Short mmCIF file of C-alpha atoms in Angstrom, two decimals:
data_model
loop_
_atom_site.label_atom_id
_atom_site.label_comp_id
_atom_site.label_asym_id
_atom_site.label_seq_id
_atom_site.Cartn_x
_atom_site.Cartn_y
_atom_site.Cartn_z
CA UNK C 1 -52.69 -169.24 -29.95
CA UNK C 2 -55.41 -171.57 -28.66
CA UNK C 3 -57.79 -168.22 -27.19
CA UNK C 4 -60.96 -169.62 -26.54
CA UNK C 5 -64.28 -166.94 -27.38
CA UNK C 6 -67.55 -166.93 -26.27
CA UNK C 7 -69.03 -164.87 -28.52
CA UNK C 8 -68.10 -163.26 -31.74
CA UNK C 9 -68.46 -160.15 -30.50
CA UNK C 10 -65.19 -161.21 -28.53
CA UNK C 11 -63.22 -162.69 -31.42
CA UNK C 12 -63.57 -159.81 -33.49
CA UNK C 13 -62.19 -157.44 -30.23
CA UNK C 14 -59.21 -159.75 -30.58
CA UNK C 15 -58.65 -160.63 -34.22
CA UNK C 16 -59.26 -156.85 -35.53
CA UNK C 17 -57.09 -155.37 -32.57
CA UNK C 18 -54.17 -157.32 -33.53
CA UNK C 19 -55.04 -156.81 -37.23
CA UNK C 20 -54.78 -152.95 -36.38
CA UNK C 21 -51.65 -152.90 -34.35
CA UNK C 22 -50.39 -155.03 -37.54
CA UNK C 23 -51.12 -152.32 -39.46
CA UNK C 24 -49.79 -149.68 -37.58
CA UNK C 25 -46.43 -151.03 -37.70
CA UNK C 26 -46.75 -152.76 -41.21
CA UNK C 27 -47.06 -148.46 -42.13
CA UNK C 28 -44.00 -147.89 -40.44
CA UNK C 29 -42.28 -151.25 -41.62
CA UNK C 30 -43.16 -149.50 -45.33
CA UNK C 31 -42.09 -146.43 -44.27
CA UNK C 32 -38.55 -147.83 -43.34
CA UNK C 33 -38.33 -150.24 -46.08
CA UNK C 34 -39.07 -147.30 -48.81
CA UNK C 35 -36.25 -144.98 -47.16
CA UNK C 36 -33.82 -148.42 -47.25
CA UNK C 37 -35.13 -148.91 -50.74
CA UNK C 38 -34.03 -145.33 -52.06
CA UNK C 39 -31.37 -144.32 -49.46
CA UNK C 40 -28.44 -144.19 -52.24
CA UNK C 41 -31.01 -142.71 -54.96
CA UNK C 42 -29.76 -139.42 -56.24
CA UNK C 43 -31.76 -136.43 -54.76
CA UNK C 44 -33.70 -134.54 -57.35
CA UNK C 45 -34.54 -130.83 -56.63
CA UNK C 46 -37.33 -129.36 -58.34
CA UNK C 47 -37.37 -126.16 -56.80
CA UNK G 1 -26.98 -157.31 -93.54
CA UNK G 2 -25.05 -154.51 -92.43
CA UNK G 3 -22.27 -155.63 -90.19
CA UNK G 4 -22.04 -152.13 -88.44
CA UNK G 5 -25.82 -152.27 -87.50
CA UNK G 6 -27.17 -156.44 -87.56
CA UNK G 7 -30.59 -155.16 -87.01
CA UNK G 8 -30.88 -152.74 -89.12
CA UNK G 9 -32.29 -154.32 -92.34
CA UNK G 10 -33.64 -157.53 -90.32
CA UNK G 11 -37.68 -156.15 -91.01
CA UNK G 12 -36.72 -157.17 -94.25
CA UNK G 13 -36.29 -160.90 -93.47
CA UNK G 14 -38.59 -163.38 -95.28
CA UNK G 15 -39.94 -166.35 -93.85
CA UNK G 16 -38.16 -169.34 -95.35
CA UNK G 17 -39.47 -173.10 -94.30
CA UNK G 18 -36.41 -175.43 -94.33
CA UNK G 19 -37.48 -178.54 -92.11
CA UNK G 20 -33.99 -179.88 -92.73
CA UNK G 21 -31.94 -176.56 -90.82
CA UNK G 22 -34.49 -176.28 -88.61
CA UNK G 23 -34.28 -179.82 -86.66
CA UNK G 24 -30.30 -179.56 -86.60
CA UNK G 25 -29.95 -177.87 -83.26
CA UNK G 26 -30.78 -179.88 -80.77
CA UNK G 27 -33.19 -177.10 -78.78
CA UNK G 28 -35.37 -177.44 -82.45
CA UNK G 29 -35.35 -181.37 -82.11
CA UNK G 30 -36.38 -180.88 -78.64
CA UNK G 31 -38.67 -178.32 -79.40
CA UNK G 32 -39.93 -181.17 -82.53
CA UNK G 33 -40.71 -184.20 -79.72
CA UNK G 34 -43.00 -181.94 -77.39
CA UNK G 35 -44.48 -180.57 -80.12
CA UNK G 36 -45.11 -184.24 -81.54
CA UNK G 37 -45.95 -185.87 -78.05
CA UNK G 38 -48.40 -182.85 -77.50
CA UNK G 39 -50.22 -183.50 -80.62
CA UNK G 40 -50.80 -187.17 -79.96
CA UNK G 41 -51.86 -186.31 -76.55
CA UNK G 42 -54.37 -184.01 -77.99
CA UNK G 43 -55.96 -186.23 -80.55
CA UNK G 44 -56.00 -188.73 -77.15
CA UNK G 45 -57.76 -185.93 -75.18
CA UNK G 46 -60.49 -185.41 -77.49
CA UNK G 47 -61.48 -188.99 -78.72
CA UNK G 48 -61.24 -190.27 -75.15
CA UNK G 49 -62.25 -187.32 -73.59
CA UNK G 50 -60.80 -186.12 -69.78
CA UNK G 51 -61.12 -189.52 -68.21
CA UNK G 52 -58.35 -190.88 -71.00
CA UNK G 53 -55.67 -188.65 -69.92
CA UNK G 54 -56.32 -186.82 -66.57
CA UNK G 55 -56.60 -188.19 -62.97
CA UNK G 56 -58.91 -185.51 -62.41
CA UNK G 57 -62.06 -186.79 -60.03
CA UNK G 58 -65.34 -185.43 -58.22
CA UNK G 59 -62.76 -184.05 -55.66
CA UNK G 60 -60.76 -182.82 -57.75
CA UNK G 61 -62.61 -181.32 -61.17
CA UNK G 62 -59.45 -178.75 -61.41
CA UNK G 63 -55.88 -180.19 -61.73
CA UNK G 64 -52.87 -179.19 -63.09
CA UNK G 65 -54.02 -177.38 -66.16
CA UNK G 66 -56.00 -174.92 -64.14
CA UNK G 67 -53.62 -174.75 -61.81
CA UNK G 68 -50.53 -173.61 -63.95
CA UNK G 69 -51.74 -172.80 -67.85
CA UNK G 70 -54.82 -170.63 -66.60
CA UNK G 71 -53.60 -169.29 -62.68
CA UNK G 72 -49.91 -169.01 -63.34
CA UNK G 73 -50.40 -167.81 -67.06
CA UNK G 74 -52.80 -165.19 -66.34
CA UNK G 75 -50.71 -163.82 -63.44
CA UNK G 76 -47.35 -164.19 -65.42
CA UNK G 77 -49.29 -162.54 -67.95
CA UNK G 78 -49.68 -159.28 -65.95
CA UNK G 79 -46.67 -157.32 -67.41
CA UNK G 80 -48.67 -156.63 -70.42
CA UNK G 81 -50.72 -154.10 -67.82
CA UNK G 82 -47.65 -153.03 -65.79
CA UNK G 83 -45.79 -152.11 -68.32
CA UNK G 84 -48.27 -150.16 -70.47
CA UNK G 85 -49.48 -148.37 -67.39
CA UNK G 86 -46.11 -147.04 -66.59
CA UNK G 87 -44.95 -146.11 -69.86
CA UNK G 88 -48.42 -144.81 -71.23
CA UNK G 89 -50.66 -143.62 -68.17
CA UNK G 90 -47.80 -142.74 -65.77
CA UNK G 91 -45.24 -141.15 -68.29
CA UNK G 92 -42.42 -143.18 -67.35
CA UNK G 93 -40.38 -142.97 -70.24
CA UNK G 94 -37.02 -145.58 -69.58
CA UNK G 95 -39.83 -148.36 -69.74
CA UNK G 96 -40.24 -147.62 -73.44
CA UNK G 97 -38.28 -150.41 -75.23
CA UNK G 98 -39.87 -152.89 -72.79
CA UNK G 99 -43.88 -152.38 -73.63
CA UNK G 100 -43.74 -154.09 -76.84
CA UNK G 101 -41.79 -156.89 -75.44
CA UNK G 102 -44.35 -157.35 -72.03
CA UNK G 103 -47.15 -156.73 -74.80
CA UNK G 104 -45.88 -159.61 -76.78
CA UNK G 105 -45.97 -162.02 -73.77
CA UNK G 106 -49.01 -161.09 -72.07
CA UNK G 107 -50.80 -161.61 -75.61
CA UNK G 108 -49.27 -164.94 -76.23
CA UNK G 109 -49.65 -165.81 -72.30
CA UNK G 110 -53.43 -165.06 -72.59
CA UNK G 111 -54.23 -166.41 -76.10
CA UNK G 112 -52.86 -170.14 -74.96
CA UNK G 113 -54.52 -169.73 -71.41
CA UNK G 114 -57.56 -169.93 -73.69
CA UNK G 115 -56.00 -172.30 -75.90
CA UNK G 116 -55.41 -174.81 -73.07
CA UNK G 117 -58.56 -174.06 -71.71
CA UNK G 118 -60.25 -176.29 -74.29
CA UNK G 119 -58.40 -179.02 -73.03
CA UNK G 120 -59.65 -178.32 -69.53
CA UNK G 121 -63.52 -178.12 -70.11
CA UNK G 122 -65.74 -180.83 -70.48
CA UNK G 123 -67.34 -179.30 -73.86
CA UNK G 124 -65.14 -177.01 -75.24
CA UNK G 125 -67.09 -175.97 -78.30
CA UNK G 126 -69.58 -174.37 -75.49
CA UNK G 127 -66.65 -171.86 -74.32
CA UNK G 128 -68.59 -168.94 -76.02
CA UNK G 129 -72.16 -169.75 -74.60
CA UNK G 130 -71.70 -167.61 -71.44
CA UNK G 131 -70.45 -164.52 -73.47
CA UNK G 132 -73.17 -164.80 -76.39
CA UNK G 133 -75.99 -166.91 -75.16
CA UNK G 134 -76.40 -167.42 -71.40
CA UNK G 135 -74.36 -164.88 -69.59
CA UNK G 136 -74.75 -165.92 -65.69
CA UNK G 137 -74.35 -162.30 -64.86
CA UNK G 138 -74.45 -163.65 -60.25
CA UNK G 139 -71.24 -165.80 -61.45
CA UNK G 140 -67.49 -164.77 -60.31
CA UNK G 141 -66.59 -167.39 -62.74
CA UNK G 142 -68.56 -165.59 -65.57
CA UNK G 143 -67.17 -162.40 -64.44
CA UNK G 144 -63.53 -163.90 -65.08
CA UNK G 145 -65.15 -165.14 -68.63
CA UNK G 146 -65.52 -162.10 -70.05
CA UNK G 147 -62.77 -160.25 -68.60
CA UNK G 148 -60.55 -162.25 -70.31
CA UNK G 149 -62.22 -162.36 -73.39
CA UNK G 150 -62.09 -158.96 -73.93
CA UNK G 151 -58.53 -158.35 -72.60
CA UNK G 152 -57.40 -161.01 -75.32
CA UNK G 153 -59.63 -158.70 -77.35
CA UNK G 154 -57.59 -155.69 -75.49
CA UNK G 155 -54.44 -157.39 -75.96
CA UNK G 156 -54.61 -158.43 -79.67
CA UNK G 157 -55.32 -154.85 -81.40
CA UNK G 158 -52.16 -153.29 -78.88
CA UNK G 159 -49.84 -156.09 -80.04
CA UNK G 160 -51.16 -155.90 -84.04
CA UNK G 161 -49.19 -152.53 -83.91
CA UNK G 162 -46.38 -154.77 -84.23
CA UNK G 163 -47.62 -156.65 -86.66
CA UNK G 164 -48.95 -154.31 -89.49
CA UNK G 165 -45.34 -152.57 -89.08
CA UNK G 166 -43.96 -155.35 -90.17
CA UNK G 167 -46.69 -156.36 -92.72
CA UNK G 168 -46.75 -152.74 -94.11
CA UNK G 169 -49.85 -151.63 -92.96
CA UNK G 170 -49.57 -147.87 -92.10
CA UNK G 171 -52.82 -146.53 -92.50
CA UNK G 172 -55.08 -149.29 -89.58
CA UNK G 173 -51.33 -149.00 -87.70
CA UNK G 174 -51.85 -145.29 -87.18
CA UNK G 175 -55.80 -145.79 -86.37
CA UNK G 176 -54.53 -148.30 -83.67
CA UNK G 177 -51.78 -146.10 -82.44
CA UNK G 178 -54.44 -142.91 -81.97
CA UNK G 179 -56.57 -145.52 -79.71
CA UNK G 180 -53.36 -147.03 -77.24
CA UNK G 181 -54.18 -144.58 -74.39
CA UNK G 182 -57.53 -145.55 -74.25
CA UNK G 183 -56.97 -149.16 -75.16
CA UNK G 184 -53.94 -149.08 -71.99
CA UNK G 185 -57.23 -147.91 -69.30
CA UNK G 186 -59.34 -150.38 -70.75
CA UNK G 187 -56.20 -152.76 -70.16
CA UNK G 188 -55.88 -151.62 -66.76
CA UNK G 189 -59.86 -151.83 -65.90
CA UNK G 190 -60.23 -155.57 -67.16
CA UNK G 191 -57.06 -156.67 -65.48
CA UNK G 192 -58.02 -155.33 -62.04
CA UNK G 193 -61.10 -157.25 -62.10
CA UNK G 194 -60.21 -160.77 -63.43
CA UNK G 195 -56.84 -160.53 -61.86
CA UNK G 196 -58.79 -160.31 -58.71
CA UNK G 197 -61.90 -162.59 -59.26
CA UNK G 198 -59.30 -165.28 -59.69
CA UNK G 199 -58.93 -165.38 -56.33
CA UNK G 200 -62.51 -164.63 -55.60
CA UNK G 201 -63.14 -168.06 -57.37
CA UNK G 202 -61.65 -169.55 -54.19
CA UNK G 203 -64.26 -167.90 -51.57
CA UNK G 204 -66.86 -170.43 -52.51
CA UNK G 205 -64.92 -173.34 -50.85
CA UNK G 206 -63.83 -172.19 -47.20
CA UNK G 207 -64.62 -175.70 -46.14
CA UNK G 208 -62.66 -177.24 -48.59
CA UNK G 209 -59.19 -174.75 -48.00
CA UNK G 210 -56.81 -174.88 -45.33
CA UNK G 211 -57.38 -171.70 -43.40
CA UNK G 212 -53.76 -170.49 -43.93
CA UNK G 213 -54.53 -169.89 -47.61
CA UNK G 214 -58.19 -169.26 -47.25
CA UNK G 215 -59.29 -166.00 -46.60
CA UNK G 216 -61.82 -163.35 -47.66
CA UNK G 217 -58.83 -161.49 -48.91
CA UNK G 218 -57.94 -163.45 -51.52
CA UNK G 219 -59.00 -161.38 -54.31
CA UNK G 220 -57.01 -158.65 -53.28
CA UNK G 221 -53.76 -161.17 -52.82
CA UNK G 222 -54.01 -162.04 -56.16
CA UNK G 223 -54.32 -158.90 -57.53
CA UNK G 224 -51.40 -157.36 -55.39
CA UNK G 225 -49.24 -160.85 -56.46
CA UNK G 226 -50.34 -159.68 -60.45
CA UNK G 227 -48.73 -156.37 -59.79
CA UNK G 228 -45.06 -157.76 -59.31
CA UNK G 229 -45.58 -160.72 -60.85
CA UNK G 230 -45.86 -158.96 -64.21
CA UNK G 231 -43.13 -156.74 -63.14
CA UNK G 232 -41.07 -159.68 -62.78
CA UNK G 233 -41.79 -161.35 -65.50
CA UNK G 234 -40.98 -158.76 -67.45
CA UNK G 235 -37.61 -158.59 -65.73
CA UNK G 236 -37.05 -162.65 -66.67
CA UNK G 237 -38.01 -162.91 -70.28
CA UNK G 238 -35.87 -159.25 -70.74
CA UNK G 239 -33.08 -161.85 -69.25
CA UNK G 240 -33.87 -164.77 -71.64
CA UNK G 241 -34.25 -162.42 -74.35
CA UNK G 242 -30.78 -161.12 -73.85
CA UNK G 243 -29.27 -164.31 -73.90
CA UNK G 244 -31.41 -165.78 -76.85
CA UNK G 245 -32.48 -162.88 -79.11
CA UNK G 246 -29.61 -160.92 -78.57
CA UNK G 247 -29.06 -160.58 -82.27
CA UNK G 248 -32.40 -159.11 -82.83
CA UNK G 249 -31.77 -156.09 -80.67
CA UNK G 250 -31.19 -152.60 -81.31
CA UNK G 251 -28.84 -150.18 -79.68
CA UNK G 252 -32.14 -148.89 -77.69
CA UNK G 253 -33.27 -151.85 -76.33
CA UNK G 254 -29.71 -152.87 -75.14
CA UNK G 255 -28.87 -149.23 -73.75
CA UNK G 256 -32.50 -149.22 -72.00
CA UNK G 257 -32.14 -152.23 -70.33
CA UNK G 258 -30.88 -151.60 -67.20
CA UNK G 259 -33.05 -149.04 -66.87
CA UNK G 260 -35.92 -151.03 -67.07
CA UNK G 261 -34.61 -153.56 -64.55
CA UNK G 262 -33.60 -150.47 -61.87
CA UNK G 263 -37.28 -149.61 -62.35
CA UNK G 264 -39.29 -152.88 -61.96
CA UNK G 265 -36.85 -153.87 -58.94
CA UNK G 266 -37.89 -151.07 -56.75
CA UNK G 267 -41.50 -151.48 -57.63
CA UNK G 268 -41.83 -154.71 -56.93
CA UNK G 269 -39.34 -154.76 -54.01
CA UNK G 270 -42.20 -151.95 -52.14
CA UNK G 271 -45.20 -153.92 -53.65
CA UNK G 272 -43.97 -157.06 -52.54
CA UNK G 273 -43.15 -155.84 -48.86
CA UNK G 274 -47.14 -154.34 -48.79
CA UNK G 275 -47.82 -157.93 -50.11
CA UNK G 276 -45.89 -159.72 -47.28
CA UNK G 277 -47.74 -157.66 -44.92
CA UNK G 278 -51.45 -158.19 -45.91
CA UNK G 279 -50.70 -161.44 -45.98
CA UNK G 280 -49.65 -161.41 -42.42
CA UNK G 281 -52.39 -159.30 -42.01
CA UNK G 282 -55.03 -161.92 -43.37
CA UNK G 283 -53.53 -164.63 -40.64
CA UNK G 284 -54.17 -162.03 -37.79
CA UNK G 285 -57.97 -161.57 -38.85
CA UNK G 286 -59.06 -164.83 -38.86
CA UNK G 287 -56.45 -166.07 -35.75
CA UNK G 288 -54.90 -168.76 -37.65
CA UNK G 289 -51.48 -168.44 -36.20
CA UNK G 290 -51.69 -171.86 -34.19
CA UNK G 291 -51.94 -173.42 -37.81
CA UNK G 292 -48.26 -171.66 -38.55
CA UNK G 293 -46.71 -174.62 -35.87
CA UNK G 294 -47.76 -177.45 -38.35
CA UNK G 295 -46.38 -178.67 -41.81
CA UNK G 296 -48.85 -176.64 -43.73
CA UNK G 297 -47.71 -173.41 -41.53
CA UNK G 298 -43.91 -174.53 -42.31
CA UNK G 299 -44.89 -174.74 -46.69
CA UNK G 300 -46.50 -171.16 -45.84
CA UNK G 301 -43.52 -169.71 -44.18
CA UNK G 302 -40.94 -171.25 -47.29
CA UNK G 303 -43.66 -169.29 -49.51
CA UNK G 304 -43.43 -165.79 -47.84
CA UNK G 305 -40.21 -166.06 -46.47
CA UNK G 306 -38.21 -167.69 -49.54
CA UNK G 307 -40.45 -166.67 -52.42
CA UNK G 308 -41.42 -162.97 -50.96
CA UNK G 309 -39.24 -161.59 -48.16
CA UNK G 310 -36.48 -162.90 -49.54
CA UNK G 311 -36.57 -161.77 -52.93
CA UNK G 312 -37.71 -158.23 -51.90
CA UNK G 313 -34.66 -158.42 -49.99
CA UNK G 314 -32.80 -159.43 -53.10
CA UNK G 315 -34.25 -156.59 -54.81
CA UNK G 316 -33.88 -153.64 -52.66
CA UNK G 317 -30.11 -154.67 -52.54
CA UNK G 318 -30.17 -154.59 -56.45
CA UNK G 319 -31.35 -151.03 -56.18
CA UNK G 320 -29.47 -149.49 -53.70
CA UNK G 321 -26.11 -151.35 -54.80
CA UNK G 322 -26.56 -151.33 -58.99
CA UNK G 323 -26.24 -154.43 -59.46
CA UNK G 324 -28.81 -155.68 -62.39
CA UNK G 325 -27.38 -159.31 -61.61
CA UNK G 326 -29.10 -159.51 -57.80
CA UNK G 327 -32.17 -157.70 -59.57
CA UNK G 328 -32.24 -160.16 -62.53
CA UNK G 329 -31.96 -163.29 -59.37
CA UNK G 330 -34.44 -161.81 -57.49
CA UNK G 331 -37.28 -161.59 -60.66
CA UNK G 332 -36.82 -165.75 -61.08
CA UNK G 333 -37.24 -166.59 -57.59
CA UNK G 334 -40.15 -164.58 -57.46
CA UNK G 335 -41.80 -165.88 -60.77
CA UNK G 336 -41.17 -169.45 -59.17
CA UNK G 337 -42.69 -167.75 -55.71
CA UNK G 338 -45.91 -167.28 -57.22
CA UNK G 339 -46.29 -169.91 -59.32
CA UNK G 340 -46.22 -172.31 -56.22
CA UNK G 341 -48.34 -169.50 -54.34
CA UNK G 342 -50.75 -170.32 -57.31
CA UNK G 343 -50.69 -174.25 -56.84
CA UNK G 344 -50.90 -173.72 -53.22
CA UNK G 345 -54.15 -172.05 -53.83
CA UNK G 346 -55.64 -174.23 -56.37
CA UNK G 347 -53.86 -177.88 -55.46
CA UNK G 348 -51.99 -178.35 -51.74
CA UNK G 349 -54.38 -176.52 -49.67
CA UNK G 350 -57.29 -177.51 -51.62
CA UNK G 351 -59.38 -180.45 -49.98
CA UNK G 352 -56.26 -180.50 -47.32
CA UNK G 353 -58.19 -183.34 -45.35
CA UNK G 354 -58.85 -185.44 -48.00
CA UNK G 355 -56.61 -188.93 -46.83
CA UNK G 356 -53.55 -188.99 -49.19
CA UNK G 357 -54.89 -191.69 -51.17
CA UNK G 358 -57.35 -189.16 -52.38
CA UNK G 359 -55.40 -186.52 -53.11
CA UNK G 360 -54.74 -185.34 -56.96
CA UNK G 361 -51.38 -186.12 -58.67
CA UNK G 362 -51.44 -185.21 -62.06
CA UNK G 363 -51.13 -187.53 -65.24
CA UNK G 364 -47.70 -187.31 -67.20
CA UNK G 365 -50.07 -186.77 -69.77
CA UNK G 366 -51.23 -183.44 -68.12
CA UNK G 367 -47.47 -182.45 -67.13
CA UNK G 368 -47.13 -183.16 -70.92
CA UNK G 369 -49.74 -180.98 -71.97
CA UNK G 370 -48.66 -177.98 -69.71
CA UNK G 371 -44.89 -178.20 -71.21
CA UNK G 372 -46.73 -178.99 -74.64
CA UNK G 373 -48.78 -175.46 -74.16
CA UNK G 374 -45.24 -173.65 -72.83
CA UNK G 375 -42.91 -175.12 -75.95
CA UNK G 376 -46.40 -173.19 -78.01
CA UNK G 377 -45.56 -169.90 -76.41
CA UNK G 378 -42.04 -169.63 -76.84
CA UNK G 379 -41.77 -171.02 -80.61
CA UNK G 380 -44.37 -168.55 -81.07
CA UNK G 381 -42.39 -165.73 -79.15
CA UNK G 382 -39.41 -166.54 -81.17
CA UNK G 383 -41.40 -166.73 -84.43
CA UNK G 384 -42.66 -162.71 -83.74
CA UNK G 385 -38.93 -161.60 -82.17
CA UNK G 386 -37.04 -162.67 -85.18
CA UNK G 387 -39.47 -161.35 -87.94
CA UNK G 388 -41.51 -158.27 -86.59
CA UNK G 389 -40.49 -155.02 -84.62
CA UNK G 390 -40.54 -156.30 -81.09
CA UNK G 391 -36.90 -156.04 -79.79
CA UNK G 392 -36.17 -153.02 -82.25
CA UNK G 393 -37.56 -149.91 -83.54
CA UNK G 394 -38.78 -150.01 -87.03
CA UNK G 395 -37.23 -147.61 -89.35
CA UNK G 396 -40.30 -146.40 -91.21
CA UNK G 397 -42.12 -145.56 -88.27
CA UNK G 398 -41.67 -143.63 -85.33
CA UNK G 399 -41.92 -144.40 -81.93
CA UNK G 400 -45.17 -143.57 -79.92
#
């Protein structure tokens, strides 16, 4: 992406949006990679 | 020996010298020649000094032997840490018969990182100055000093267990057993921070590092690379172990391990997905994704996609499908994942704009070193394997 800024008031608007969308679906990306990761495990009931 | 149970009496064994059986396999003779061609090298290295057998320069004043016998064998190290954590702190029990295995390695791996780092600097008889005389407490490099000082420190009294079994020794064993939970946090602590402040060696040179690999995250990449690095590479030698110390098993070490395998494949599968994603993450913070169209963006996507995703992949399938074969794949591509991740670092997107005629290539006298320092580790590894209680339980002691 060849975004020209200004300022770096406006690269960090850019850079740490995209960084916290990222992050928002790198949770769920975990999230759905953990339940892959164990989907066949045995459930264990401890109640 | 008992035929029923081969291991059984093997603590017994004595050490018997016999030059004459021990060059006629061909894997000795080999073994013979690097260790020969090693030697000369070394009396080369320090008559002539670095000059006589590096092509290091004033752009380059770290090469190879930084590159792979300190970087890669302090983070190939790691499953000394790993594996003591989640057998000792976190109570994971199946990872029993692998701690004094990973123990073994990660003392051996960190003893001949400091070996070979008397190769590597310029005066190596001043190696102790900055932990006794002139400790340059503002230095990340001092910091890295003395964390792996005392985790050799660490390191050698939790593998000496070993040892004094096998020497006799019960009364300092059990003194060193009472102190293992403490000596595992300590582990923990000093691995954390040098683990880290590896990368944080890197910070001082954003000028000099291609901005896909540069980034003020670094320390925490190469912390969060230890973590299933160690796992692993625990995972690989447990392989090579199998196939070439087979005979020094017991029945618990061979029932167990699977187990072990199940359990370091699922860590690292999750720990290496987080990985992939901070990664991604570090590209989005400093808006480097125009770099991702070029060659260097191409090496970066074989390294996360081939050497991460990939074996992650590889991994989660071993889990959910029980098959220890995918697992046992999966652990080698990733120790060759982040040994280039390490030499990506330190050599190929270090002084990226240098014109190719100034780039480092390493001496074969270097390469011989590294594979001179390797051929150490494993005749040692072998050495402790056959002769103390590494692979097996002792019979005069109990486990703890």
């Amino acid at each position: 992406m060849e975004n020209i800024f200004y300022s770096l008031h406006d690269f960090y608007i850019c850079t740490k949006s995209m960084t916290y969308i990222a992050m928002g679906l790198g949770v769920l990306g975990l999230l759905g990679w953990w339940l892959f990761l164990t989907g066949r495990d045995e459930t264990i009931r401890k109640y | 020996m008992n035929a029923e149970h081969p291991v059984e009496n093997i603590h017994k064994k004595k050490i018997v010298f016999n030059p004459g059986k021990l060059l006629s396999s061909p894997g000795n003779l080999l073994t013979a020649v690097i260790l020969a061609v090693g030697l000369c090298i070394t009396i080369l290295r320090f008559t002539k000094g670095l000059g006589g057998v590096t092509n290091l320069d004033d752009n380059y004043p770290w090469g190879i032997w930084i590159s792979f016998d300190l970087l890669c064998g302090v983070v190939l190290a790691a499953g000394g840490y790993a594996t003591t954590s989640a057998y000792y702190l976190f109570g994971l029990k199946g990872f029993g018969t692998a701690v004094r295995p990973a123990v073994t390695s990660a003392f051996l791996g960190y003893a001949f990182v400091v070996v070979a780092l008397h190769y590597d600097v310029g005066q190596p008889w001043r190696l102790v100055y900055p932990i006794f005389f002139s400790p340059g407490t503002t230095s990340v490099l001092y910091e890295v000093g003395l964390c792996v000082f005392l985790y050799v420190s660490v390191l050698a009294i939790e593998w000496s267990v070993a040892a004094f079994e096998w020497l006799g020794w019960k009364s300092i064993r059990n003194v060193i057993v009472r102190l293992t939970i403490p000596l595992t946090v300590l582990g923990v602590i000093l691995s954390t921070m040098h683990q880290s402040s590896l990368g944080a060696l890197y910070l001082i040179a954003p000028s000099k590092m291609h901005p896909l690999w540069y980034s003020s995250f670094l320390p925490v990449f190469f912390f969060i690379s230890s973590m299933f690095a160690g796992m692993s590479m625990v995972i690989f030698e447990g392989t090579l172990a199998h196939k070439g110390l087979h005979d020094q098993m017991d029945a618990a070490h061979l029932q167990h391990a699977d187990k072990v395998v199940f359990g370091f494949g699922k860590a690292a599968s999750i720990v290496m997905i987080g990985y992939l994603f901070i990664r991604i993450f570090g590209i989005a913070m400093d808006n480097n994704w125009s770099y991702l169209a070029t060659g260097y963006g191409s090496w970066l996507m074989v390294e996360l996609g081939v050497f991460v995703a990939l074996p992650a992949f590889l991994y989660a399938i071993g889990v959910r499908e029980r098959k220890a074969g995918v697992i046992r794949c999966a652990a080698a591509m990733t120790v060759l994942g982040v040994v280039i991740n390490r030499f990506n670092v330190s050599l190929v997107a270090f002084n990226w704009q240098l014109p190719s005629a100034e780039k480092y290539l390493p001496s074969w006298m270097e390469i011989a070193i590294s594979v001179f320092v390797v051929t150490l580790i494993v005749t040692a590894y072998r050495f402790i394997c056959t002769y103390m209680p590494v692979l097996r339980e002792h019979p005069d002691y109990e486990a703890h």
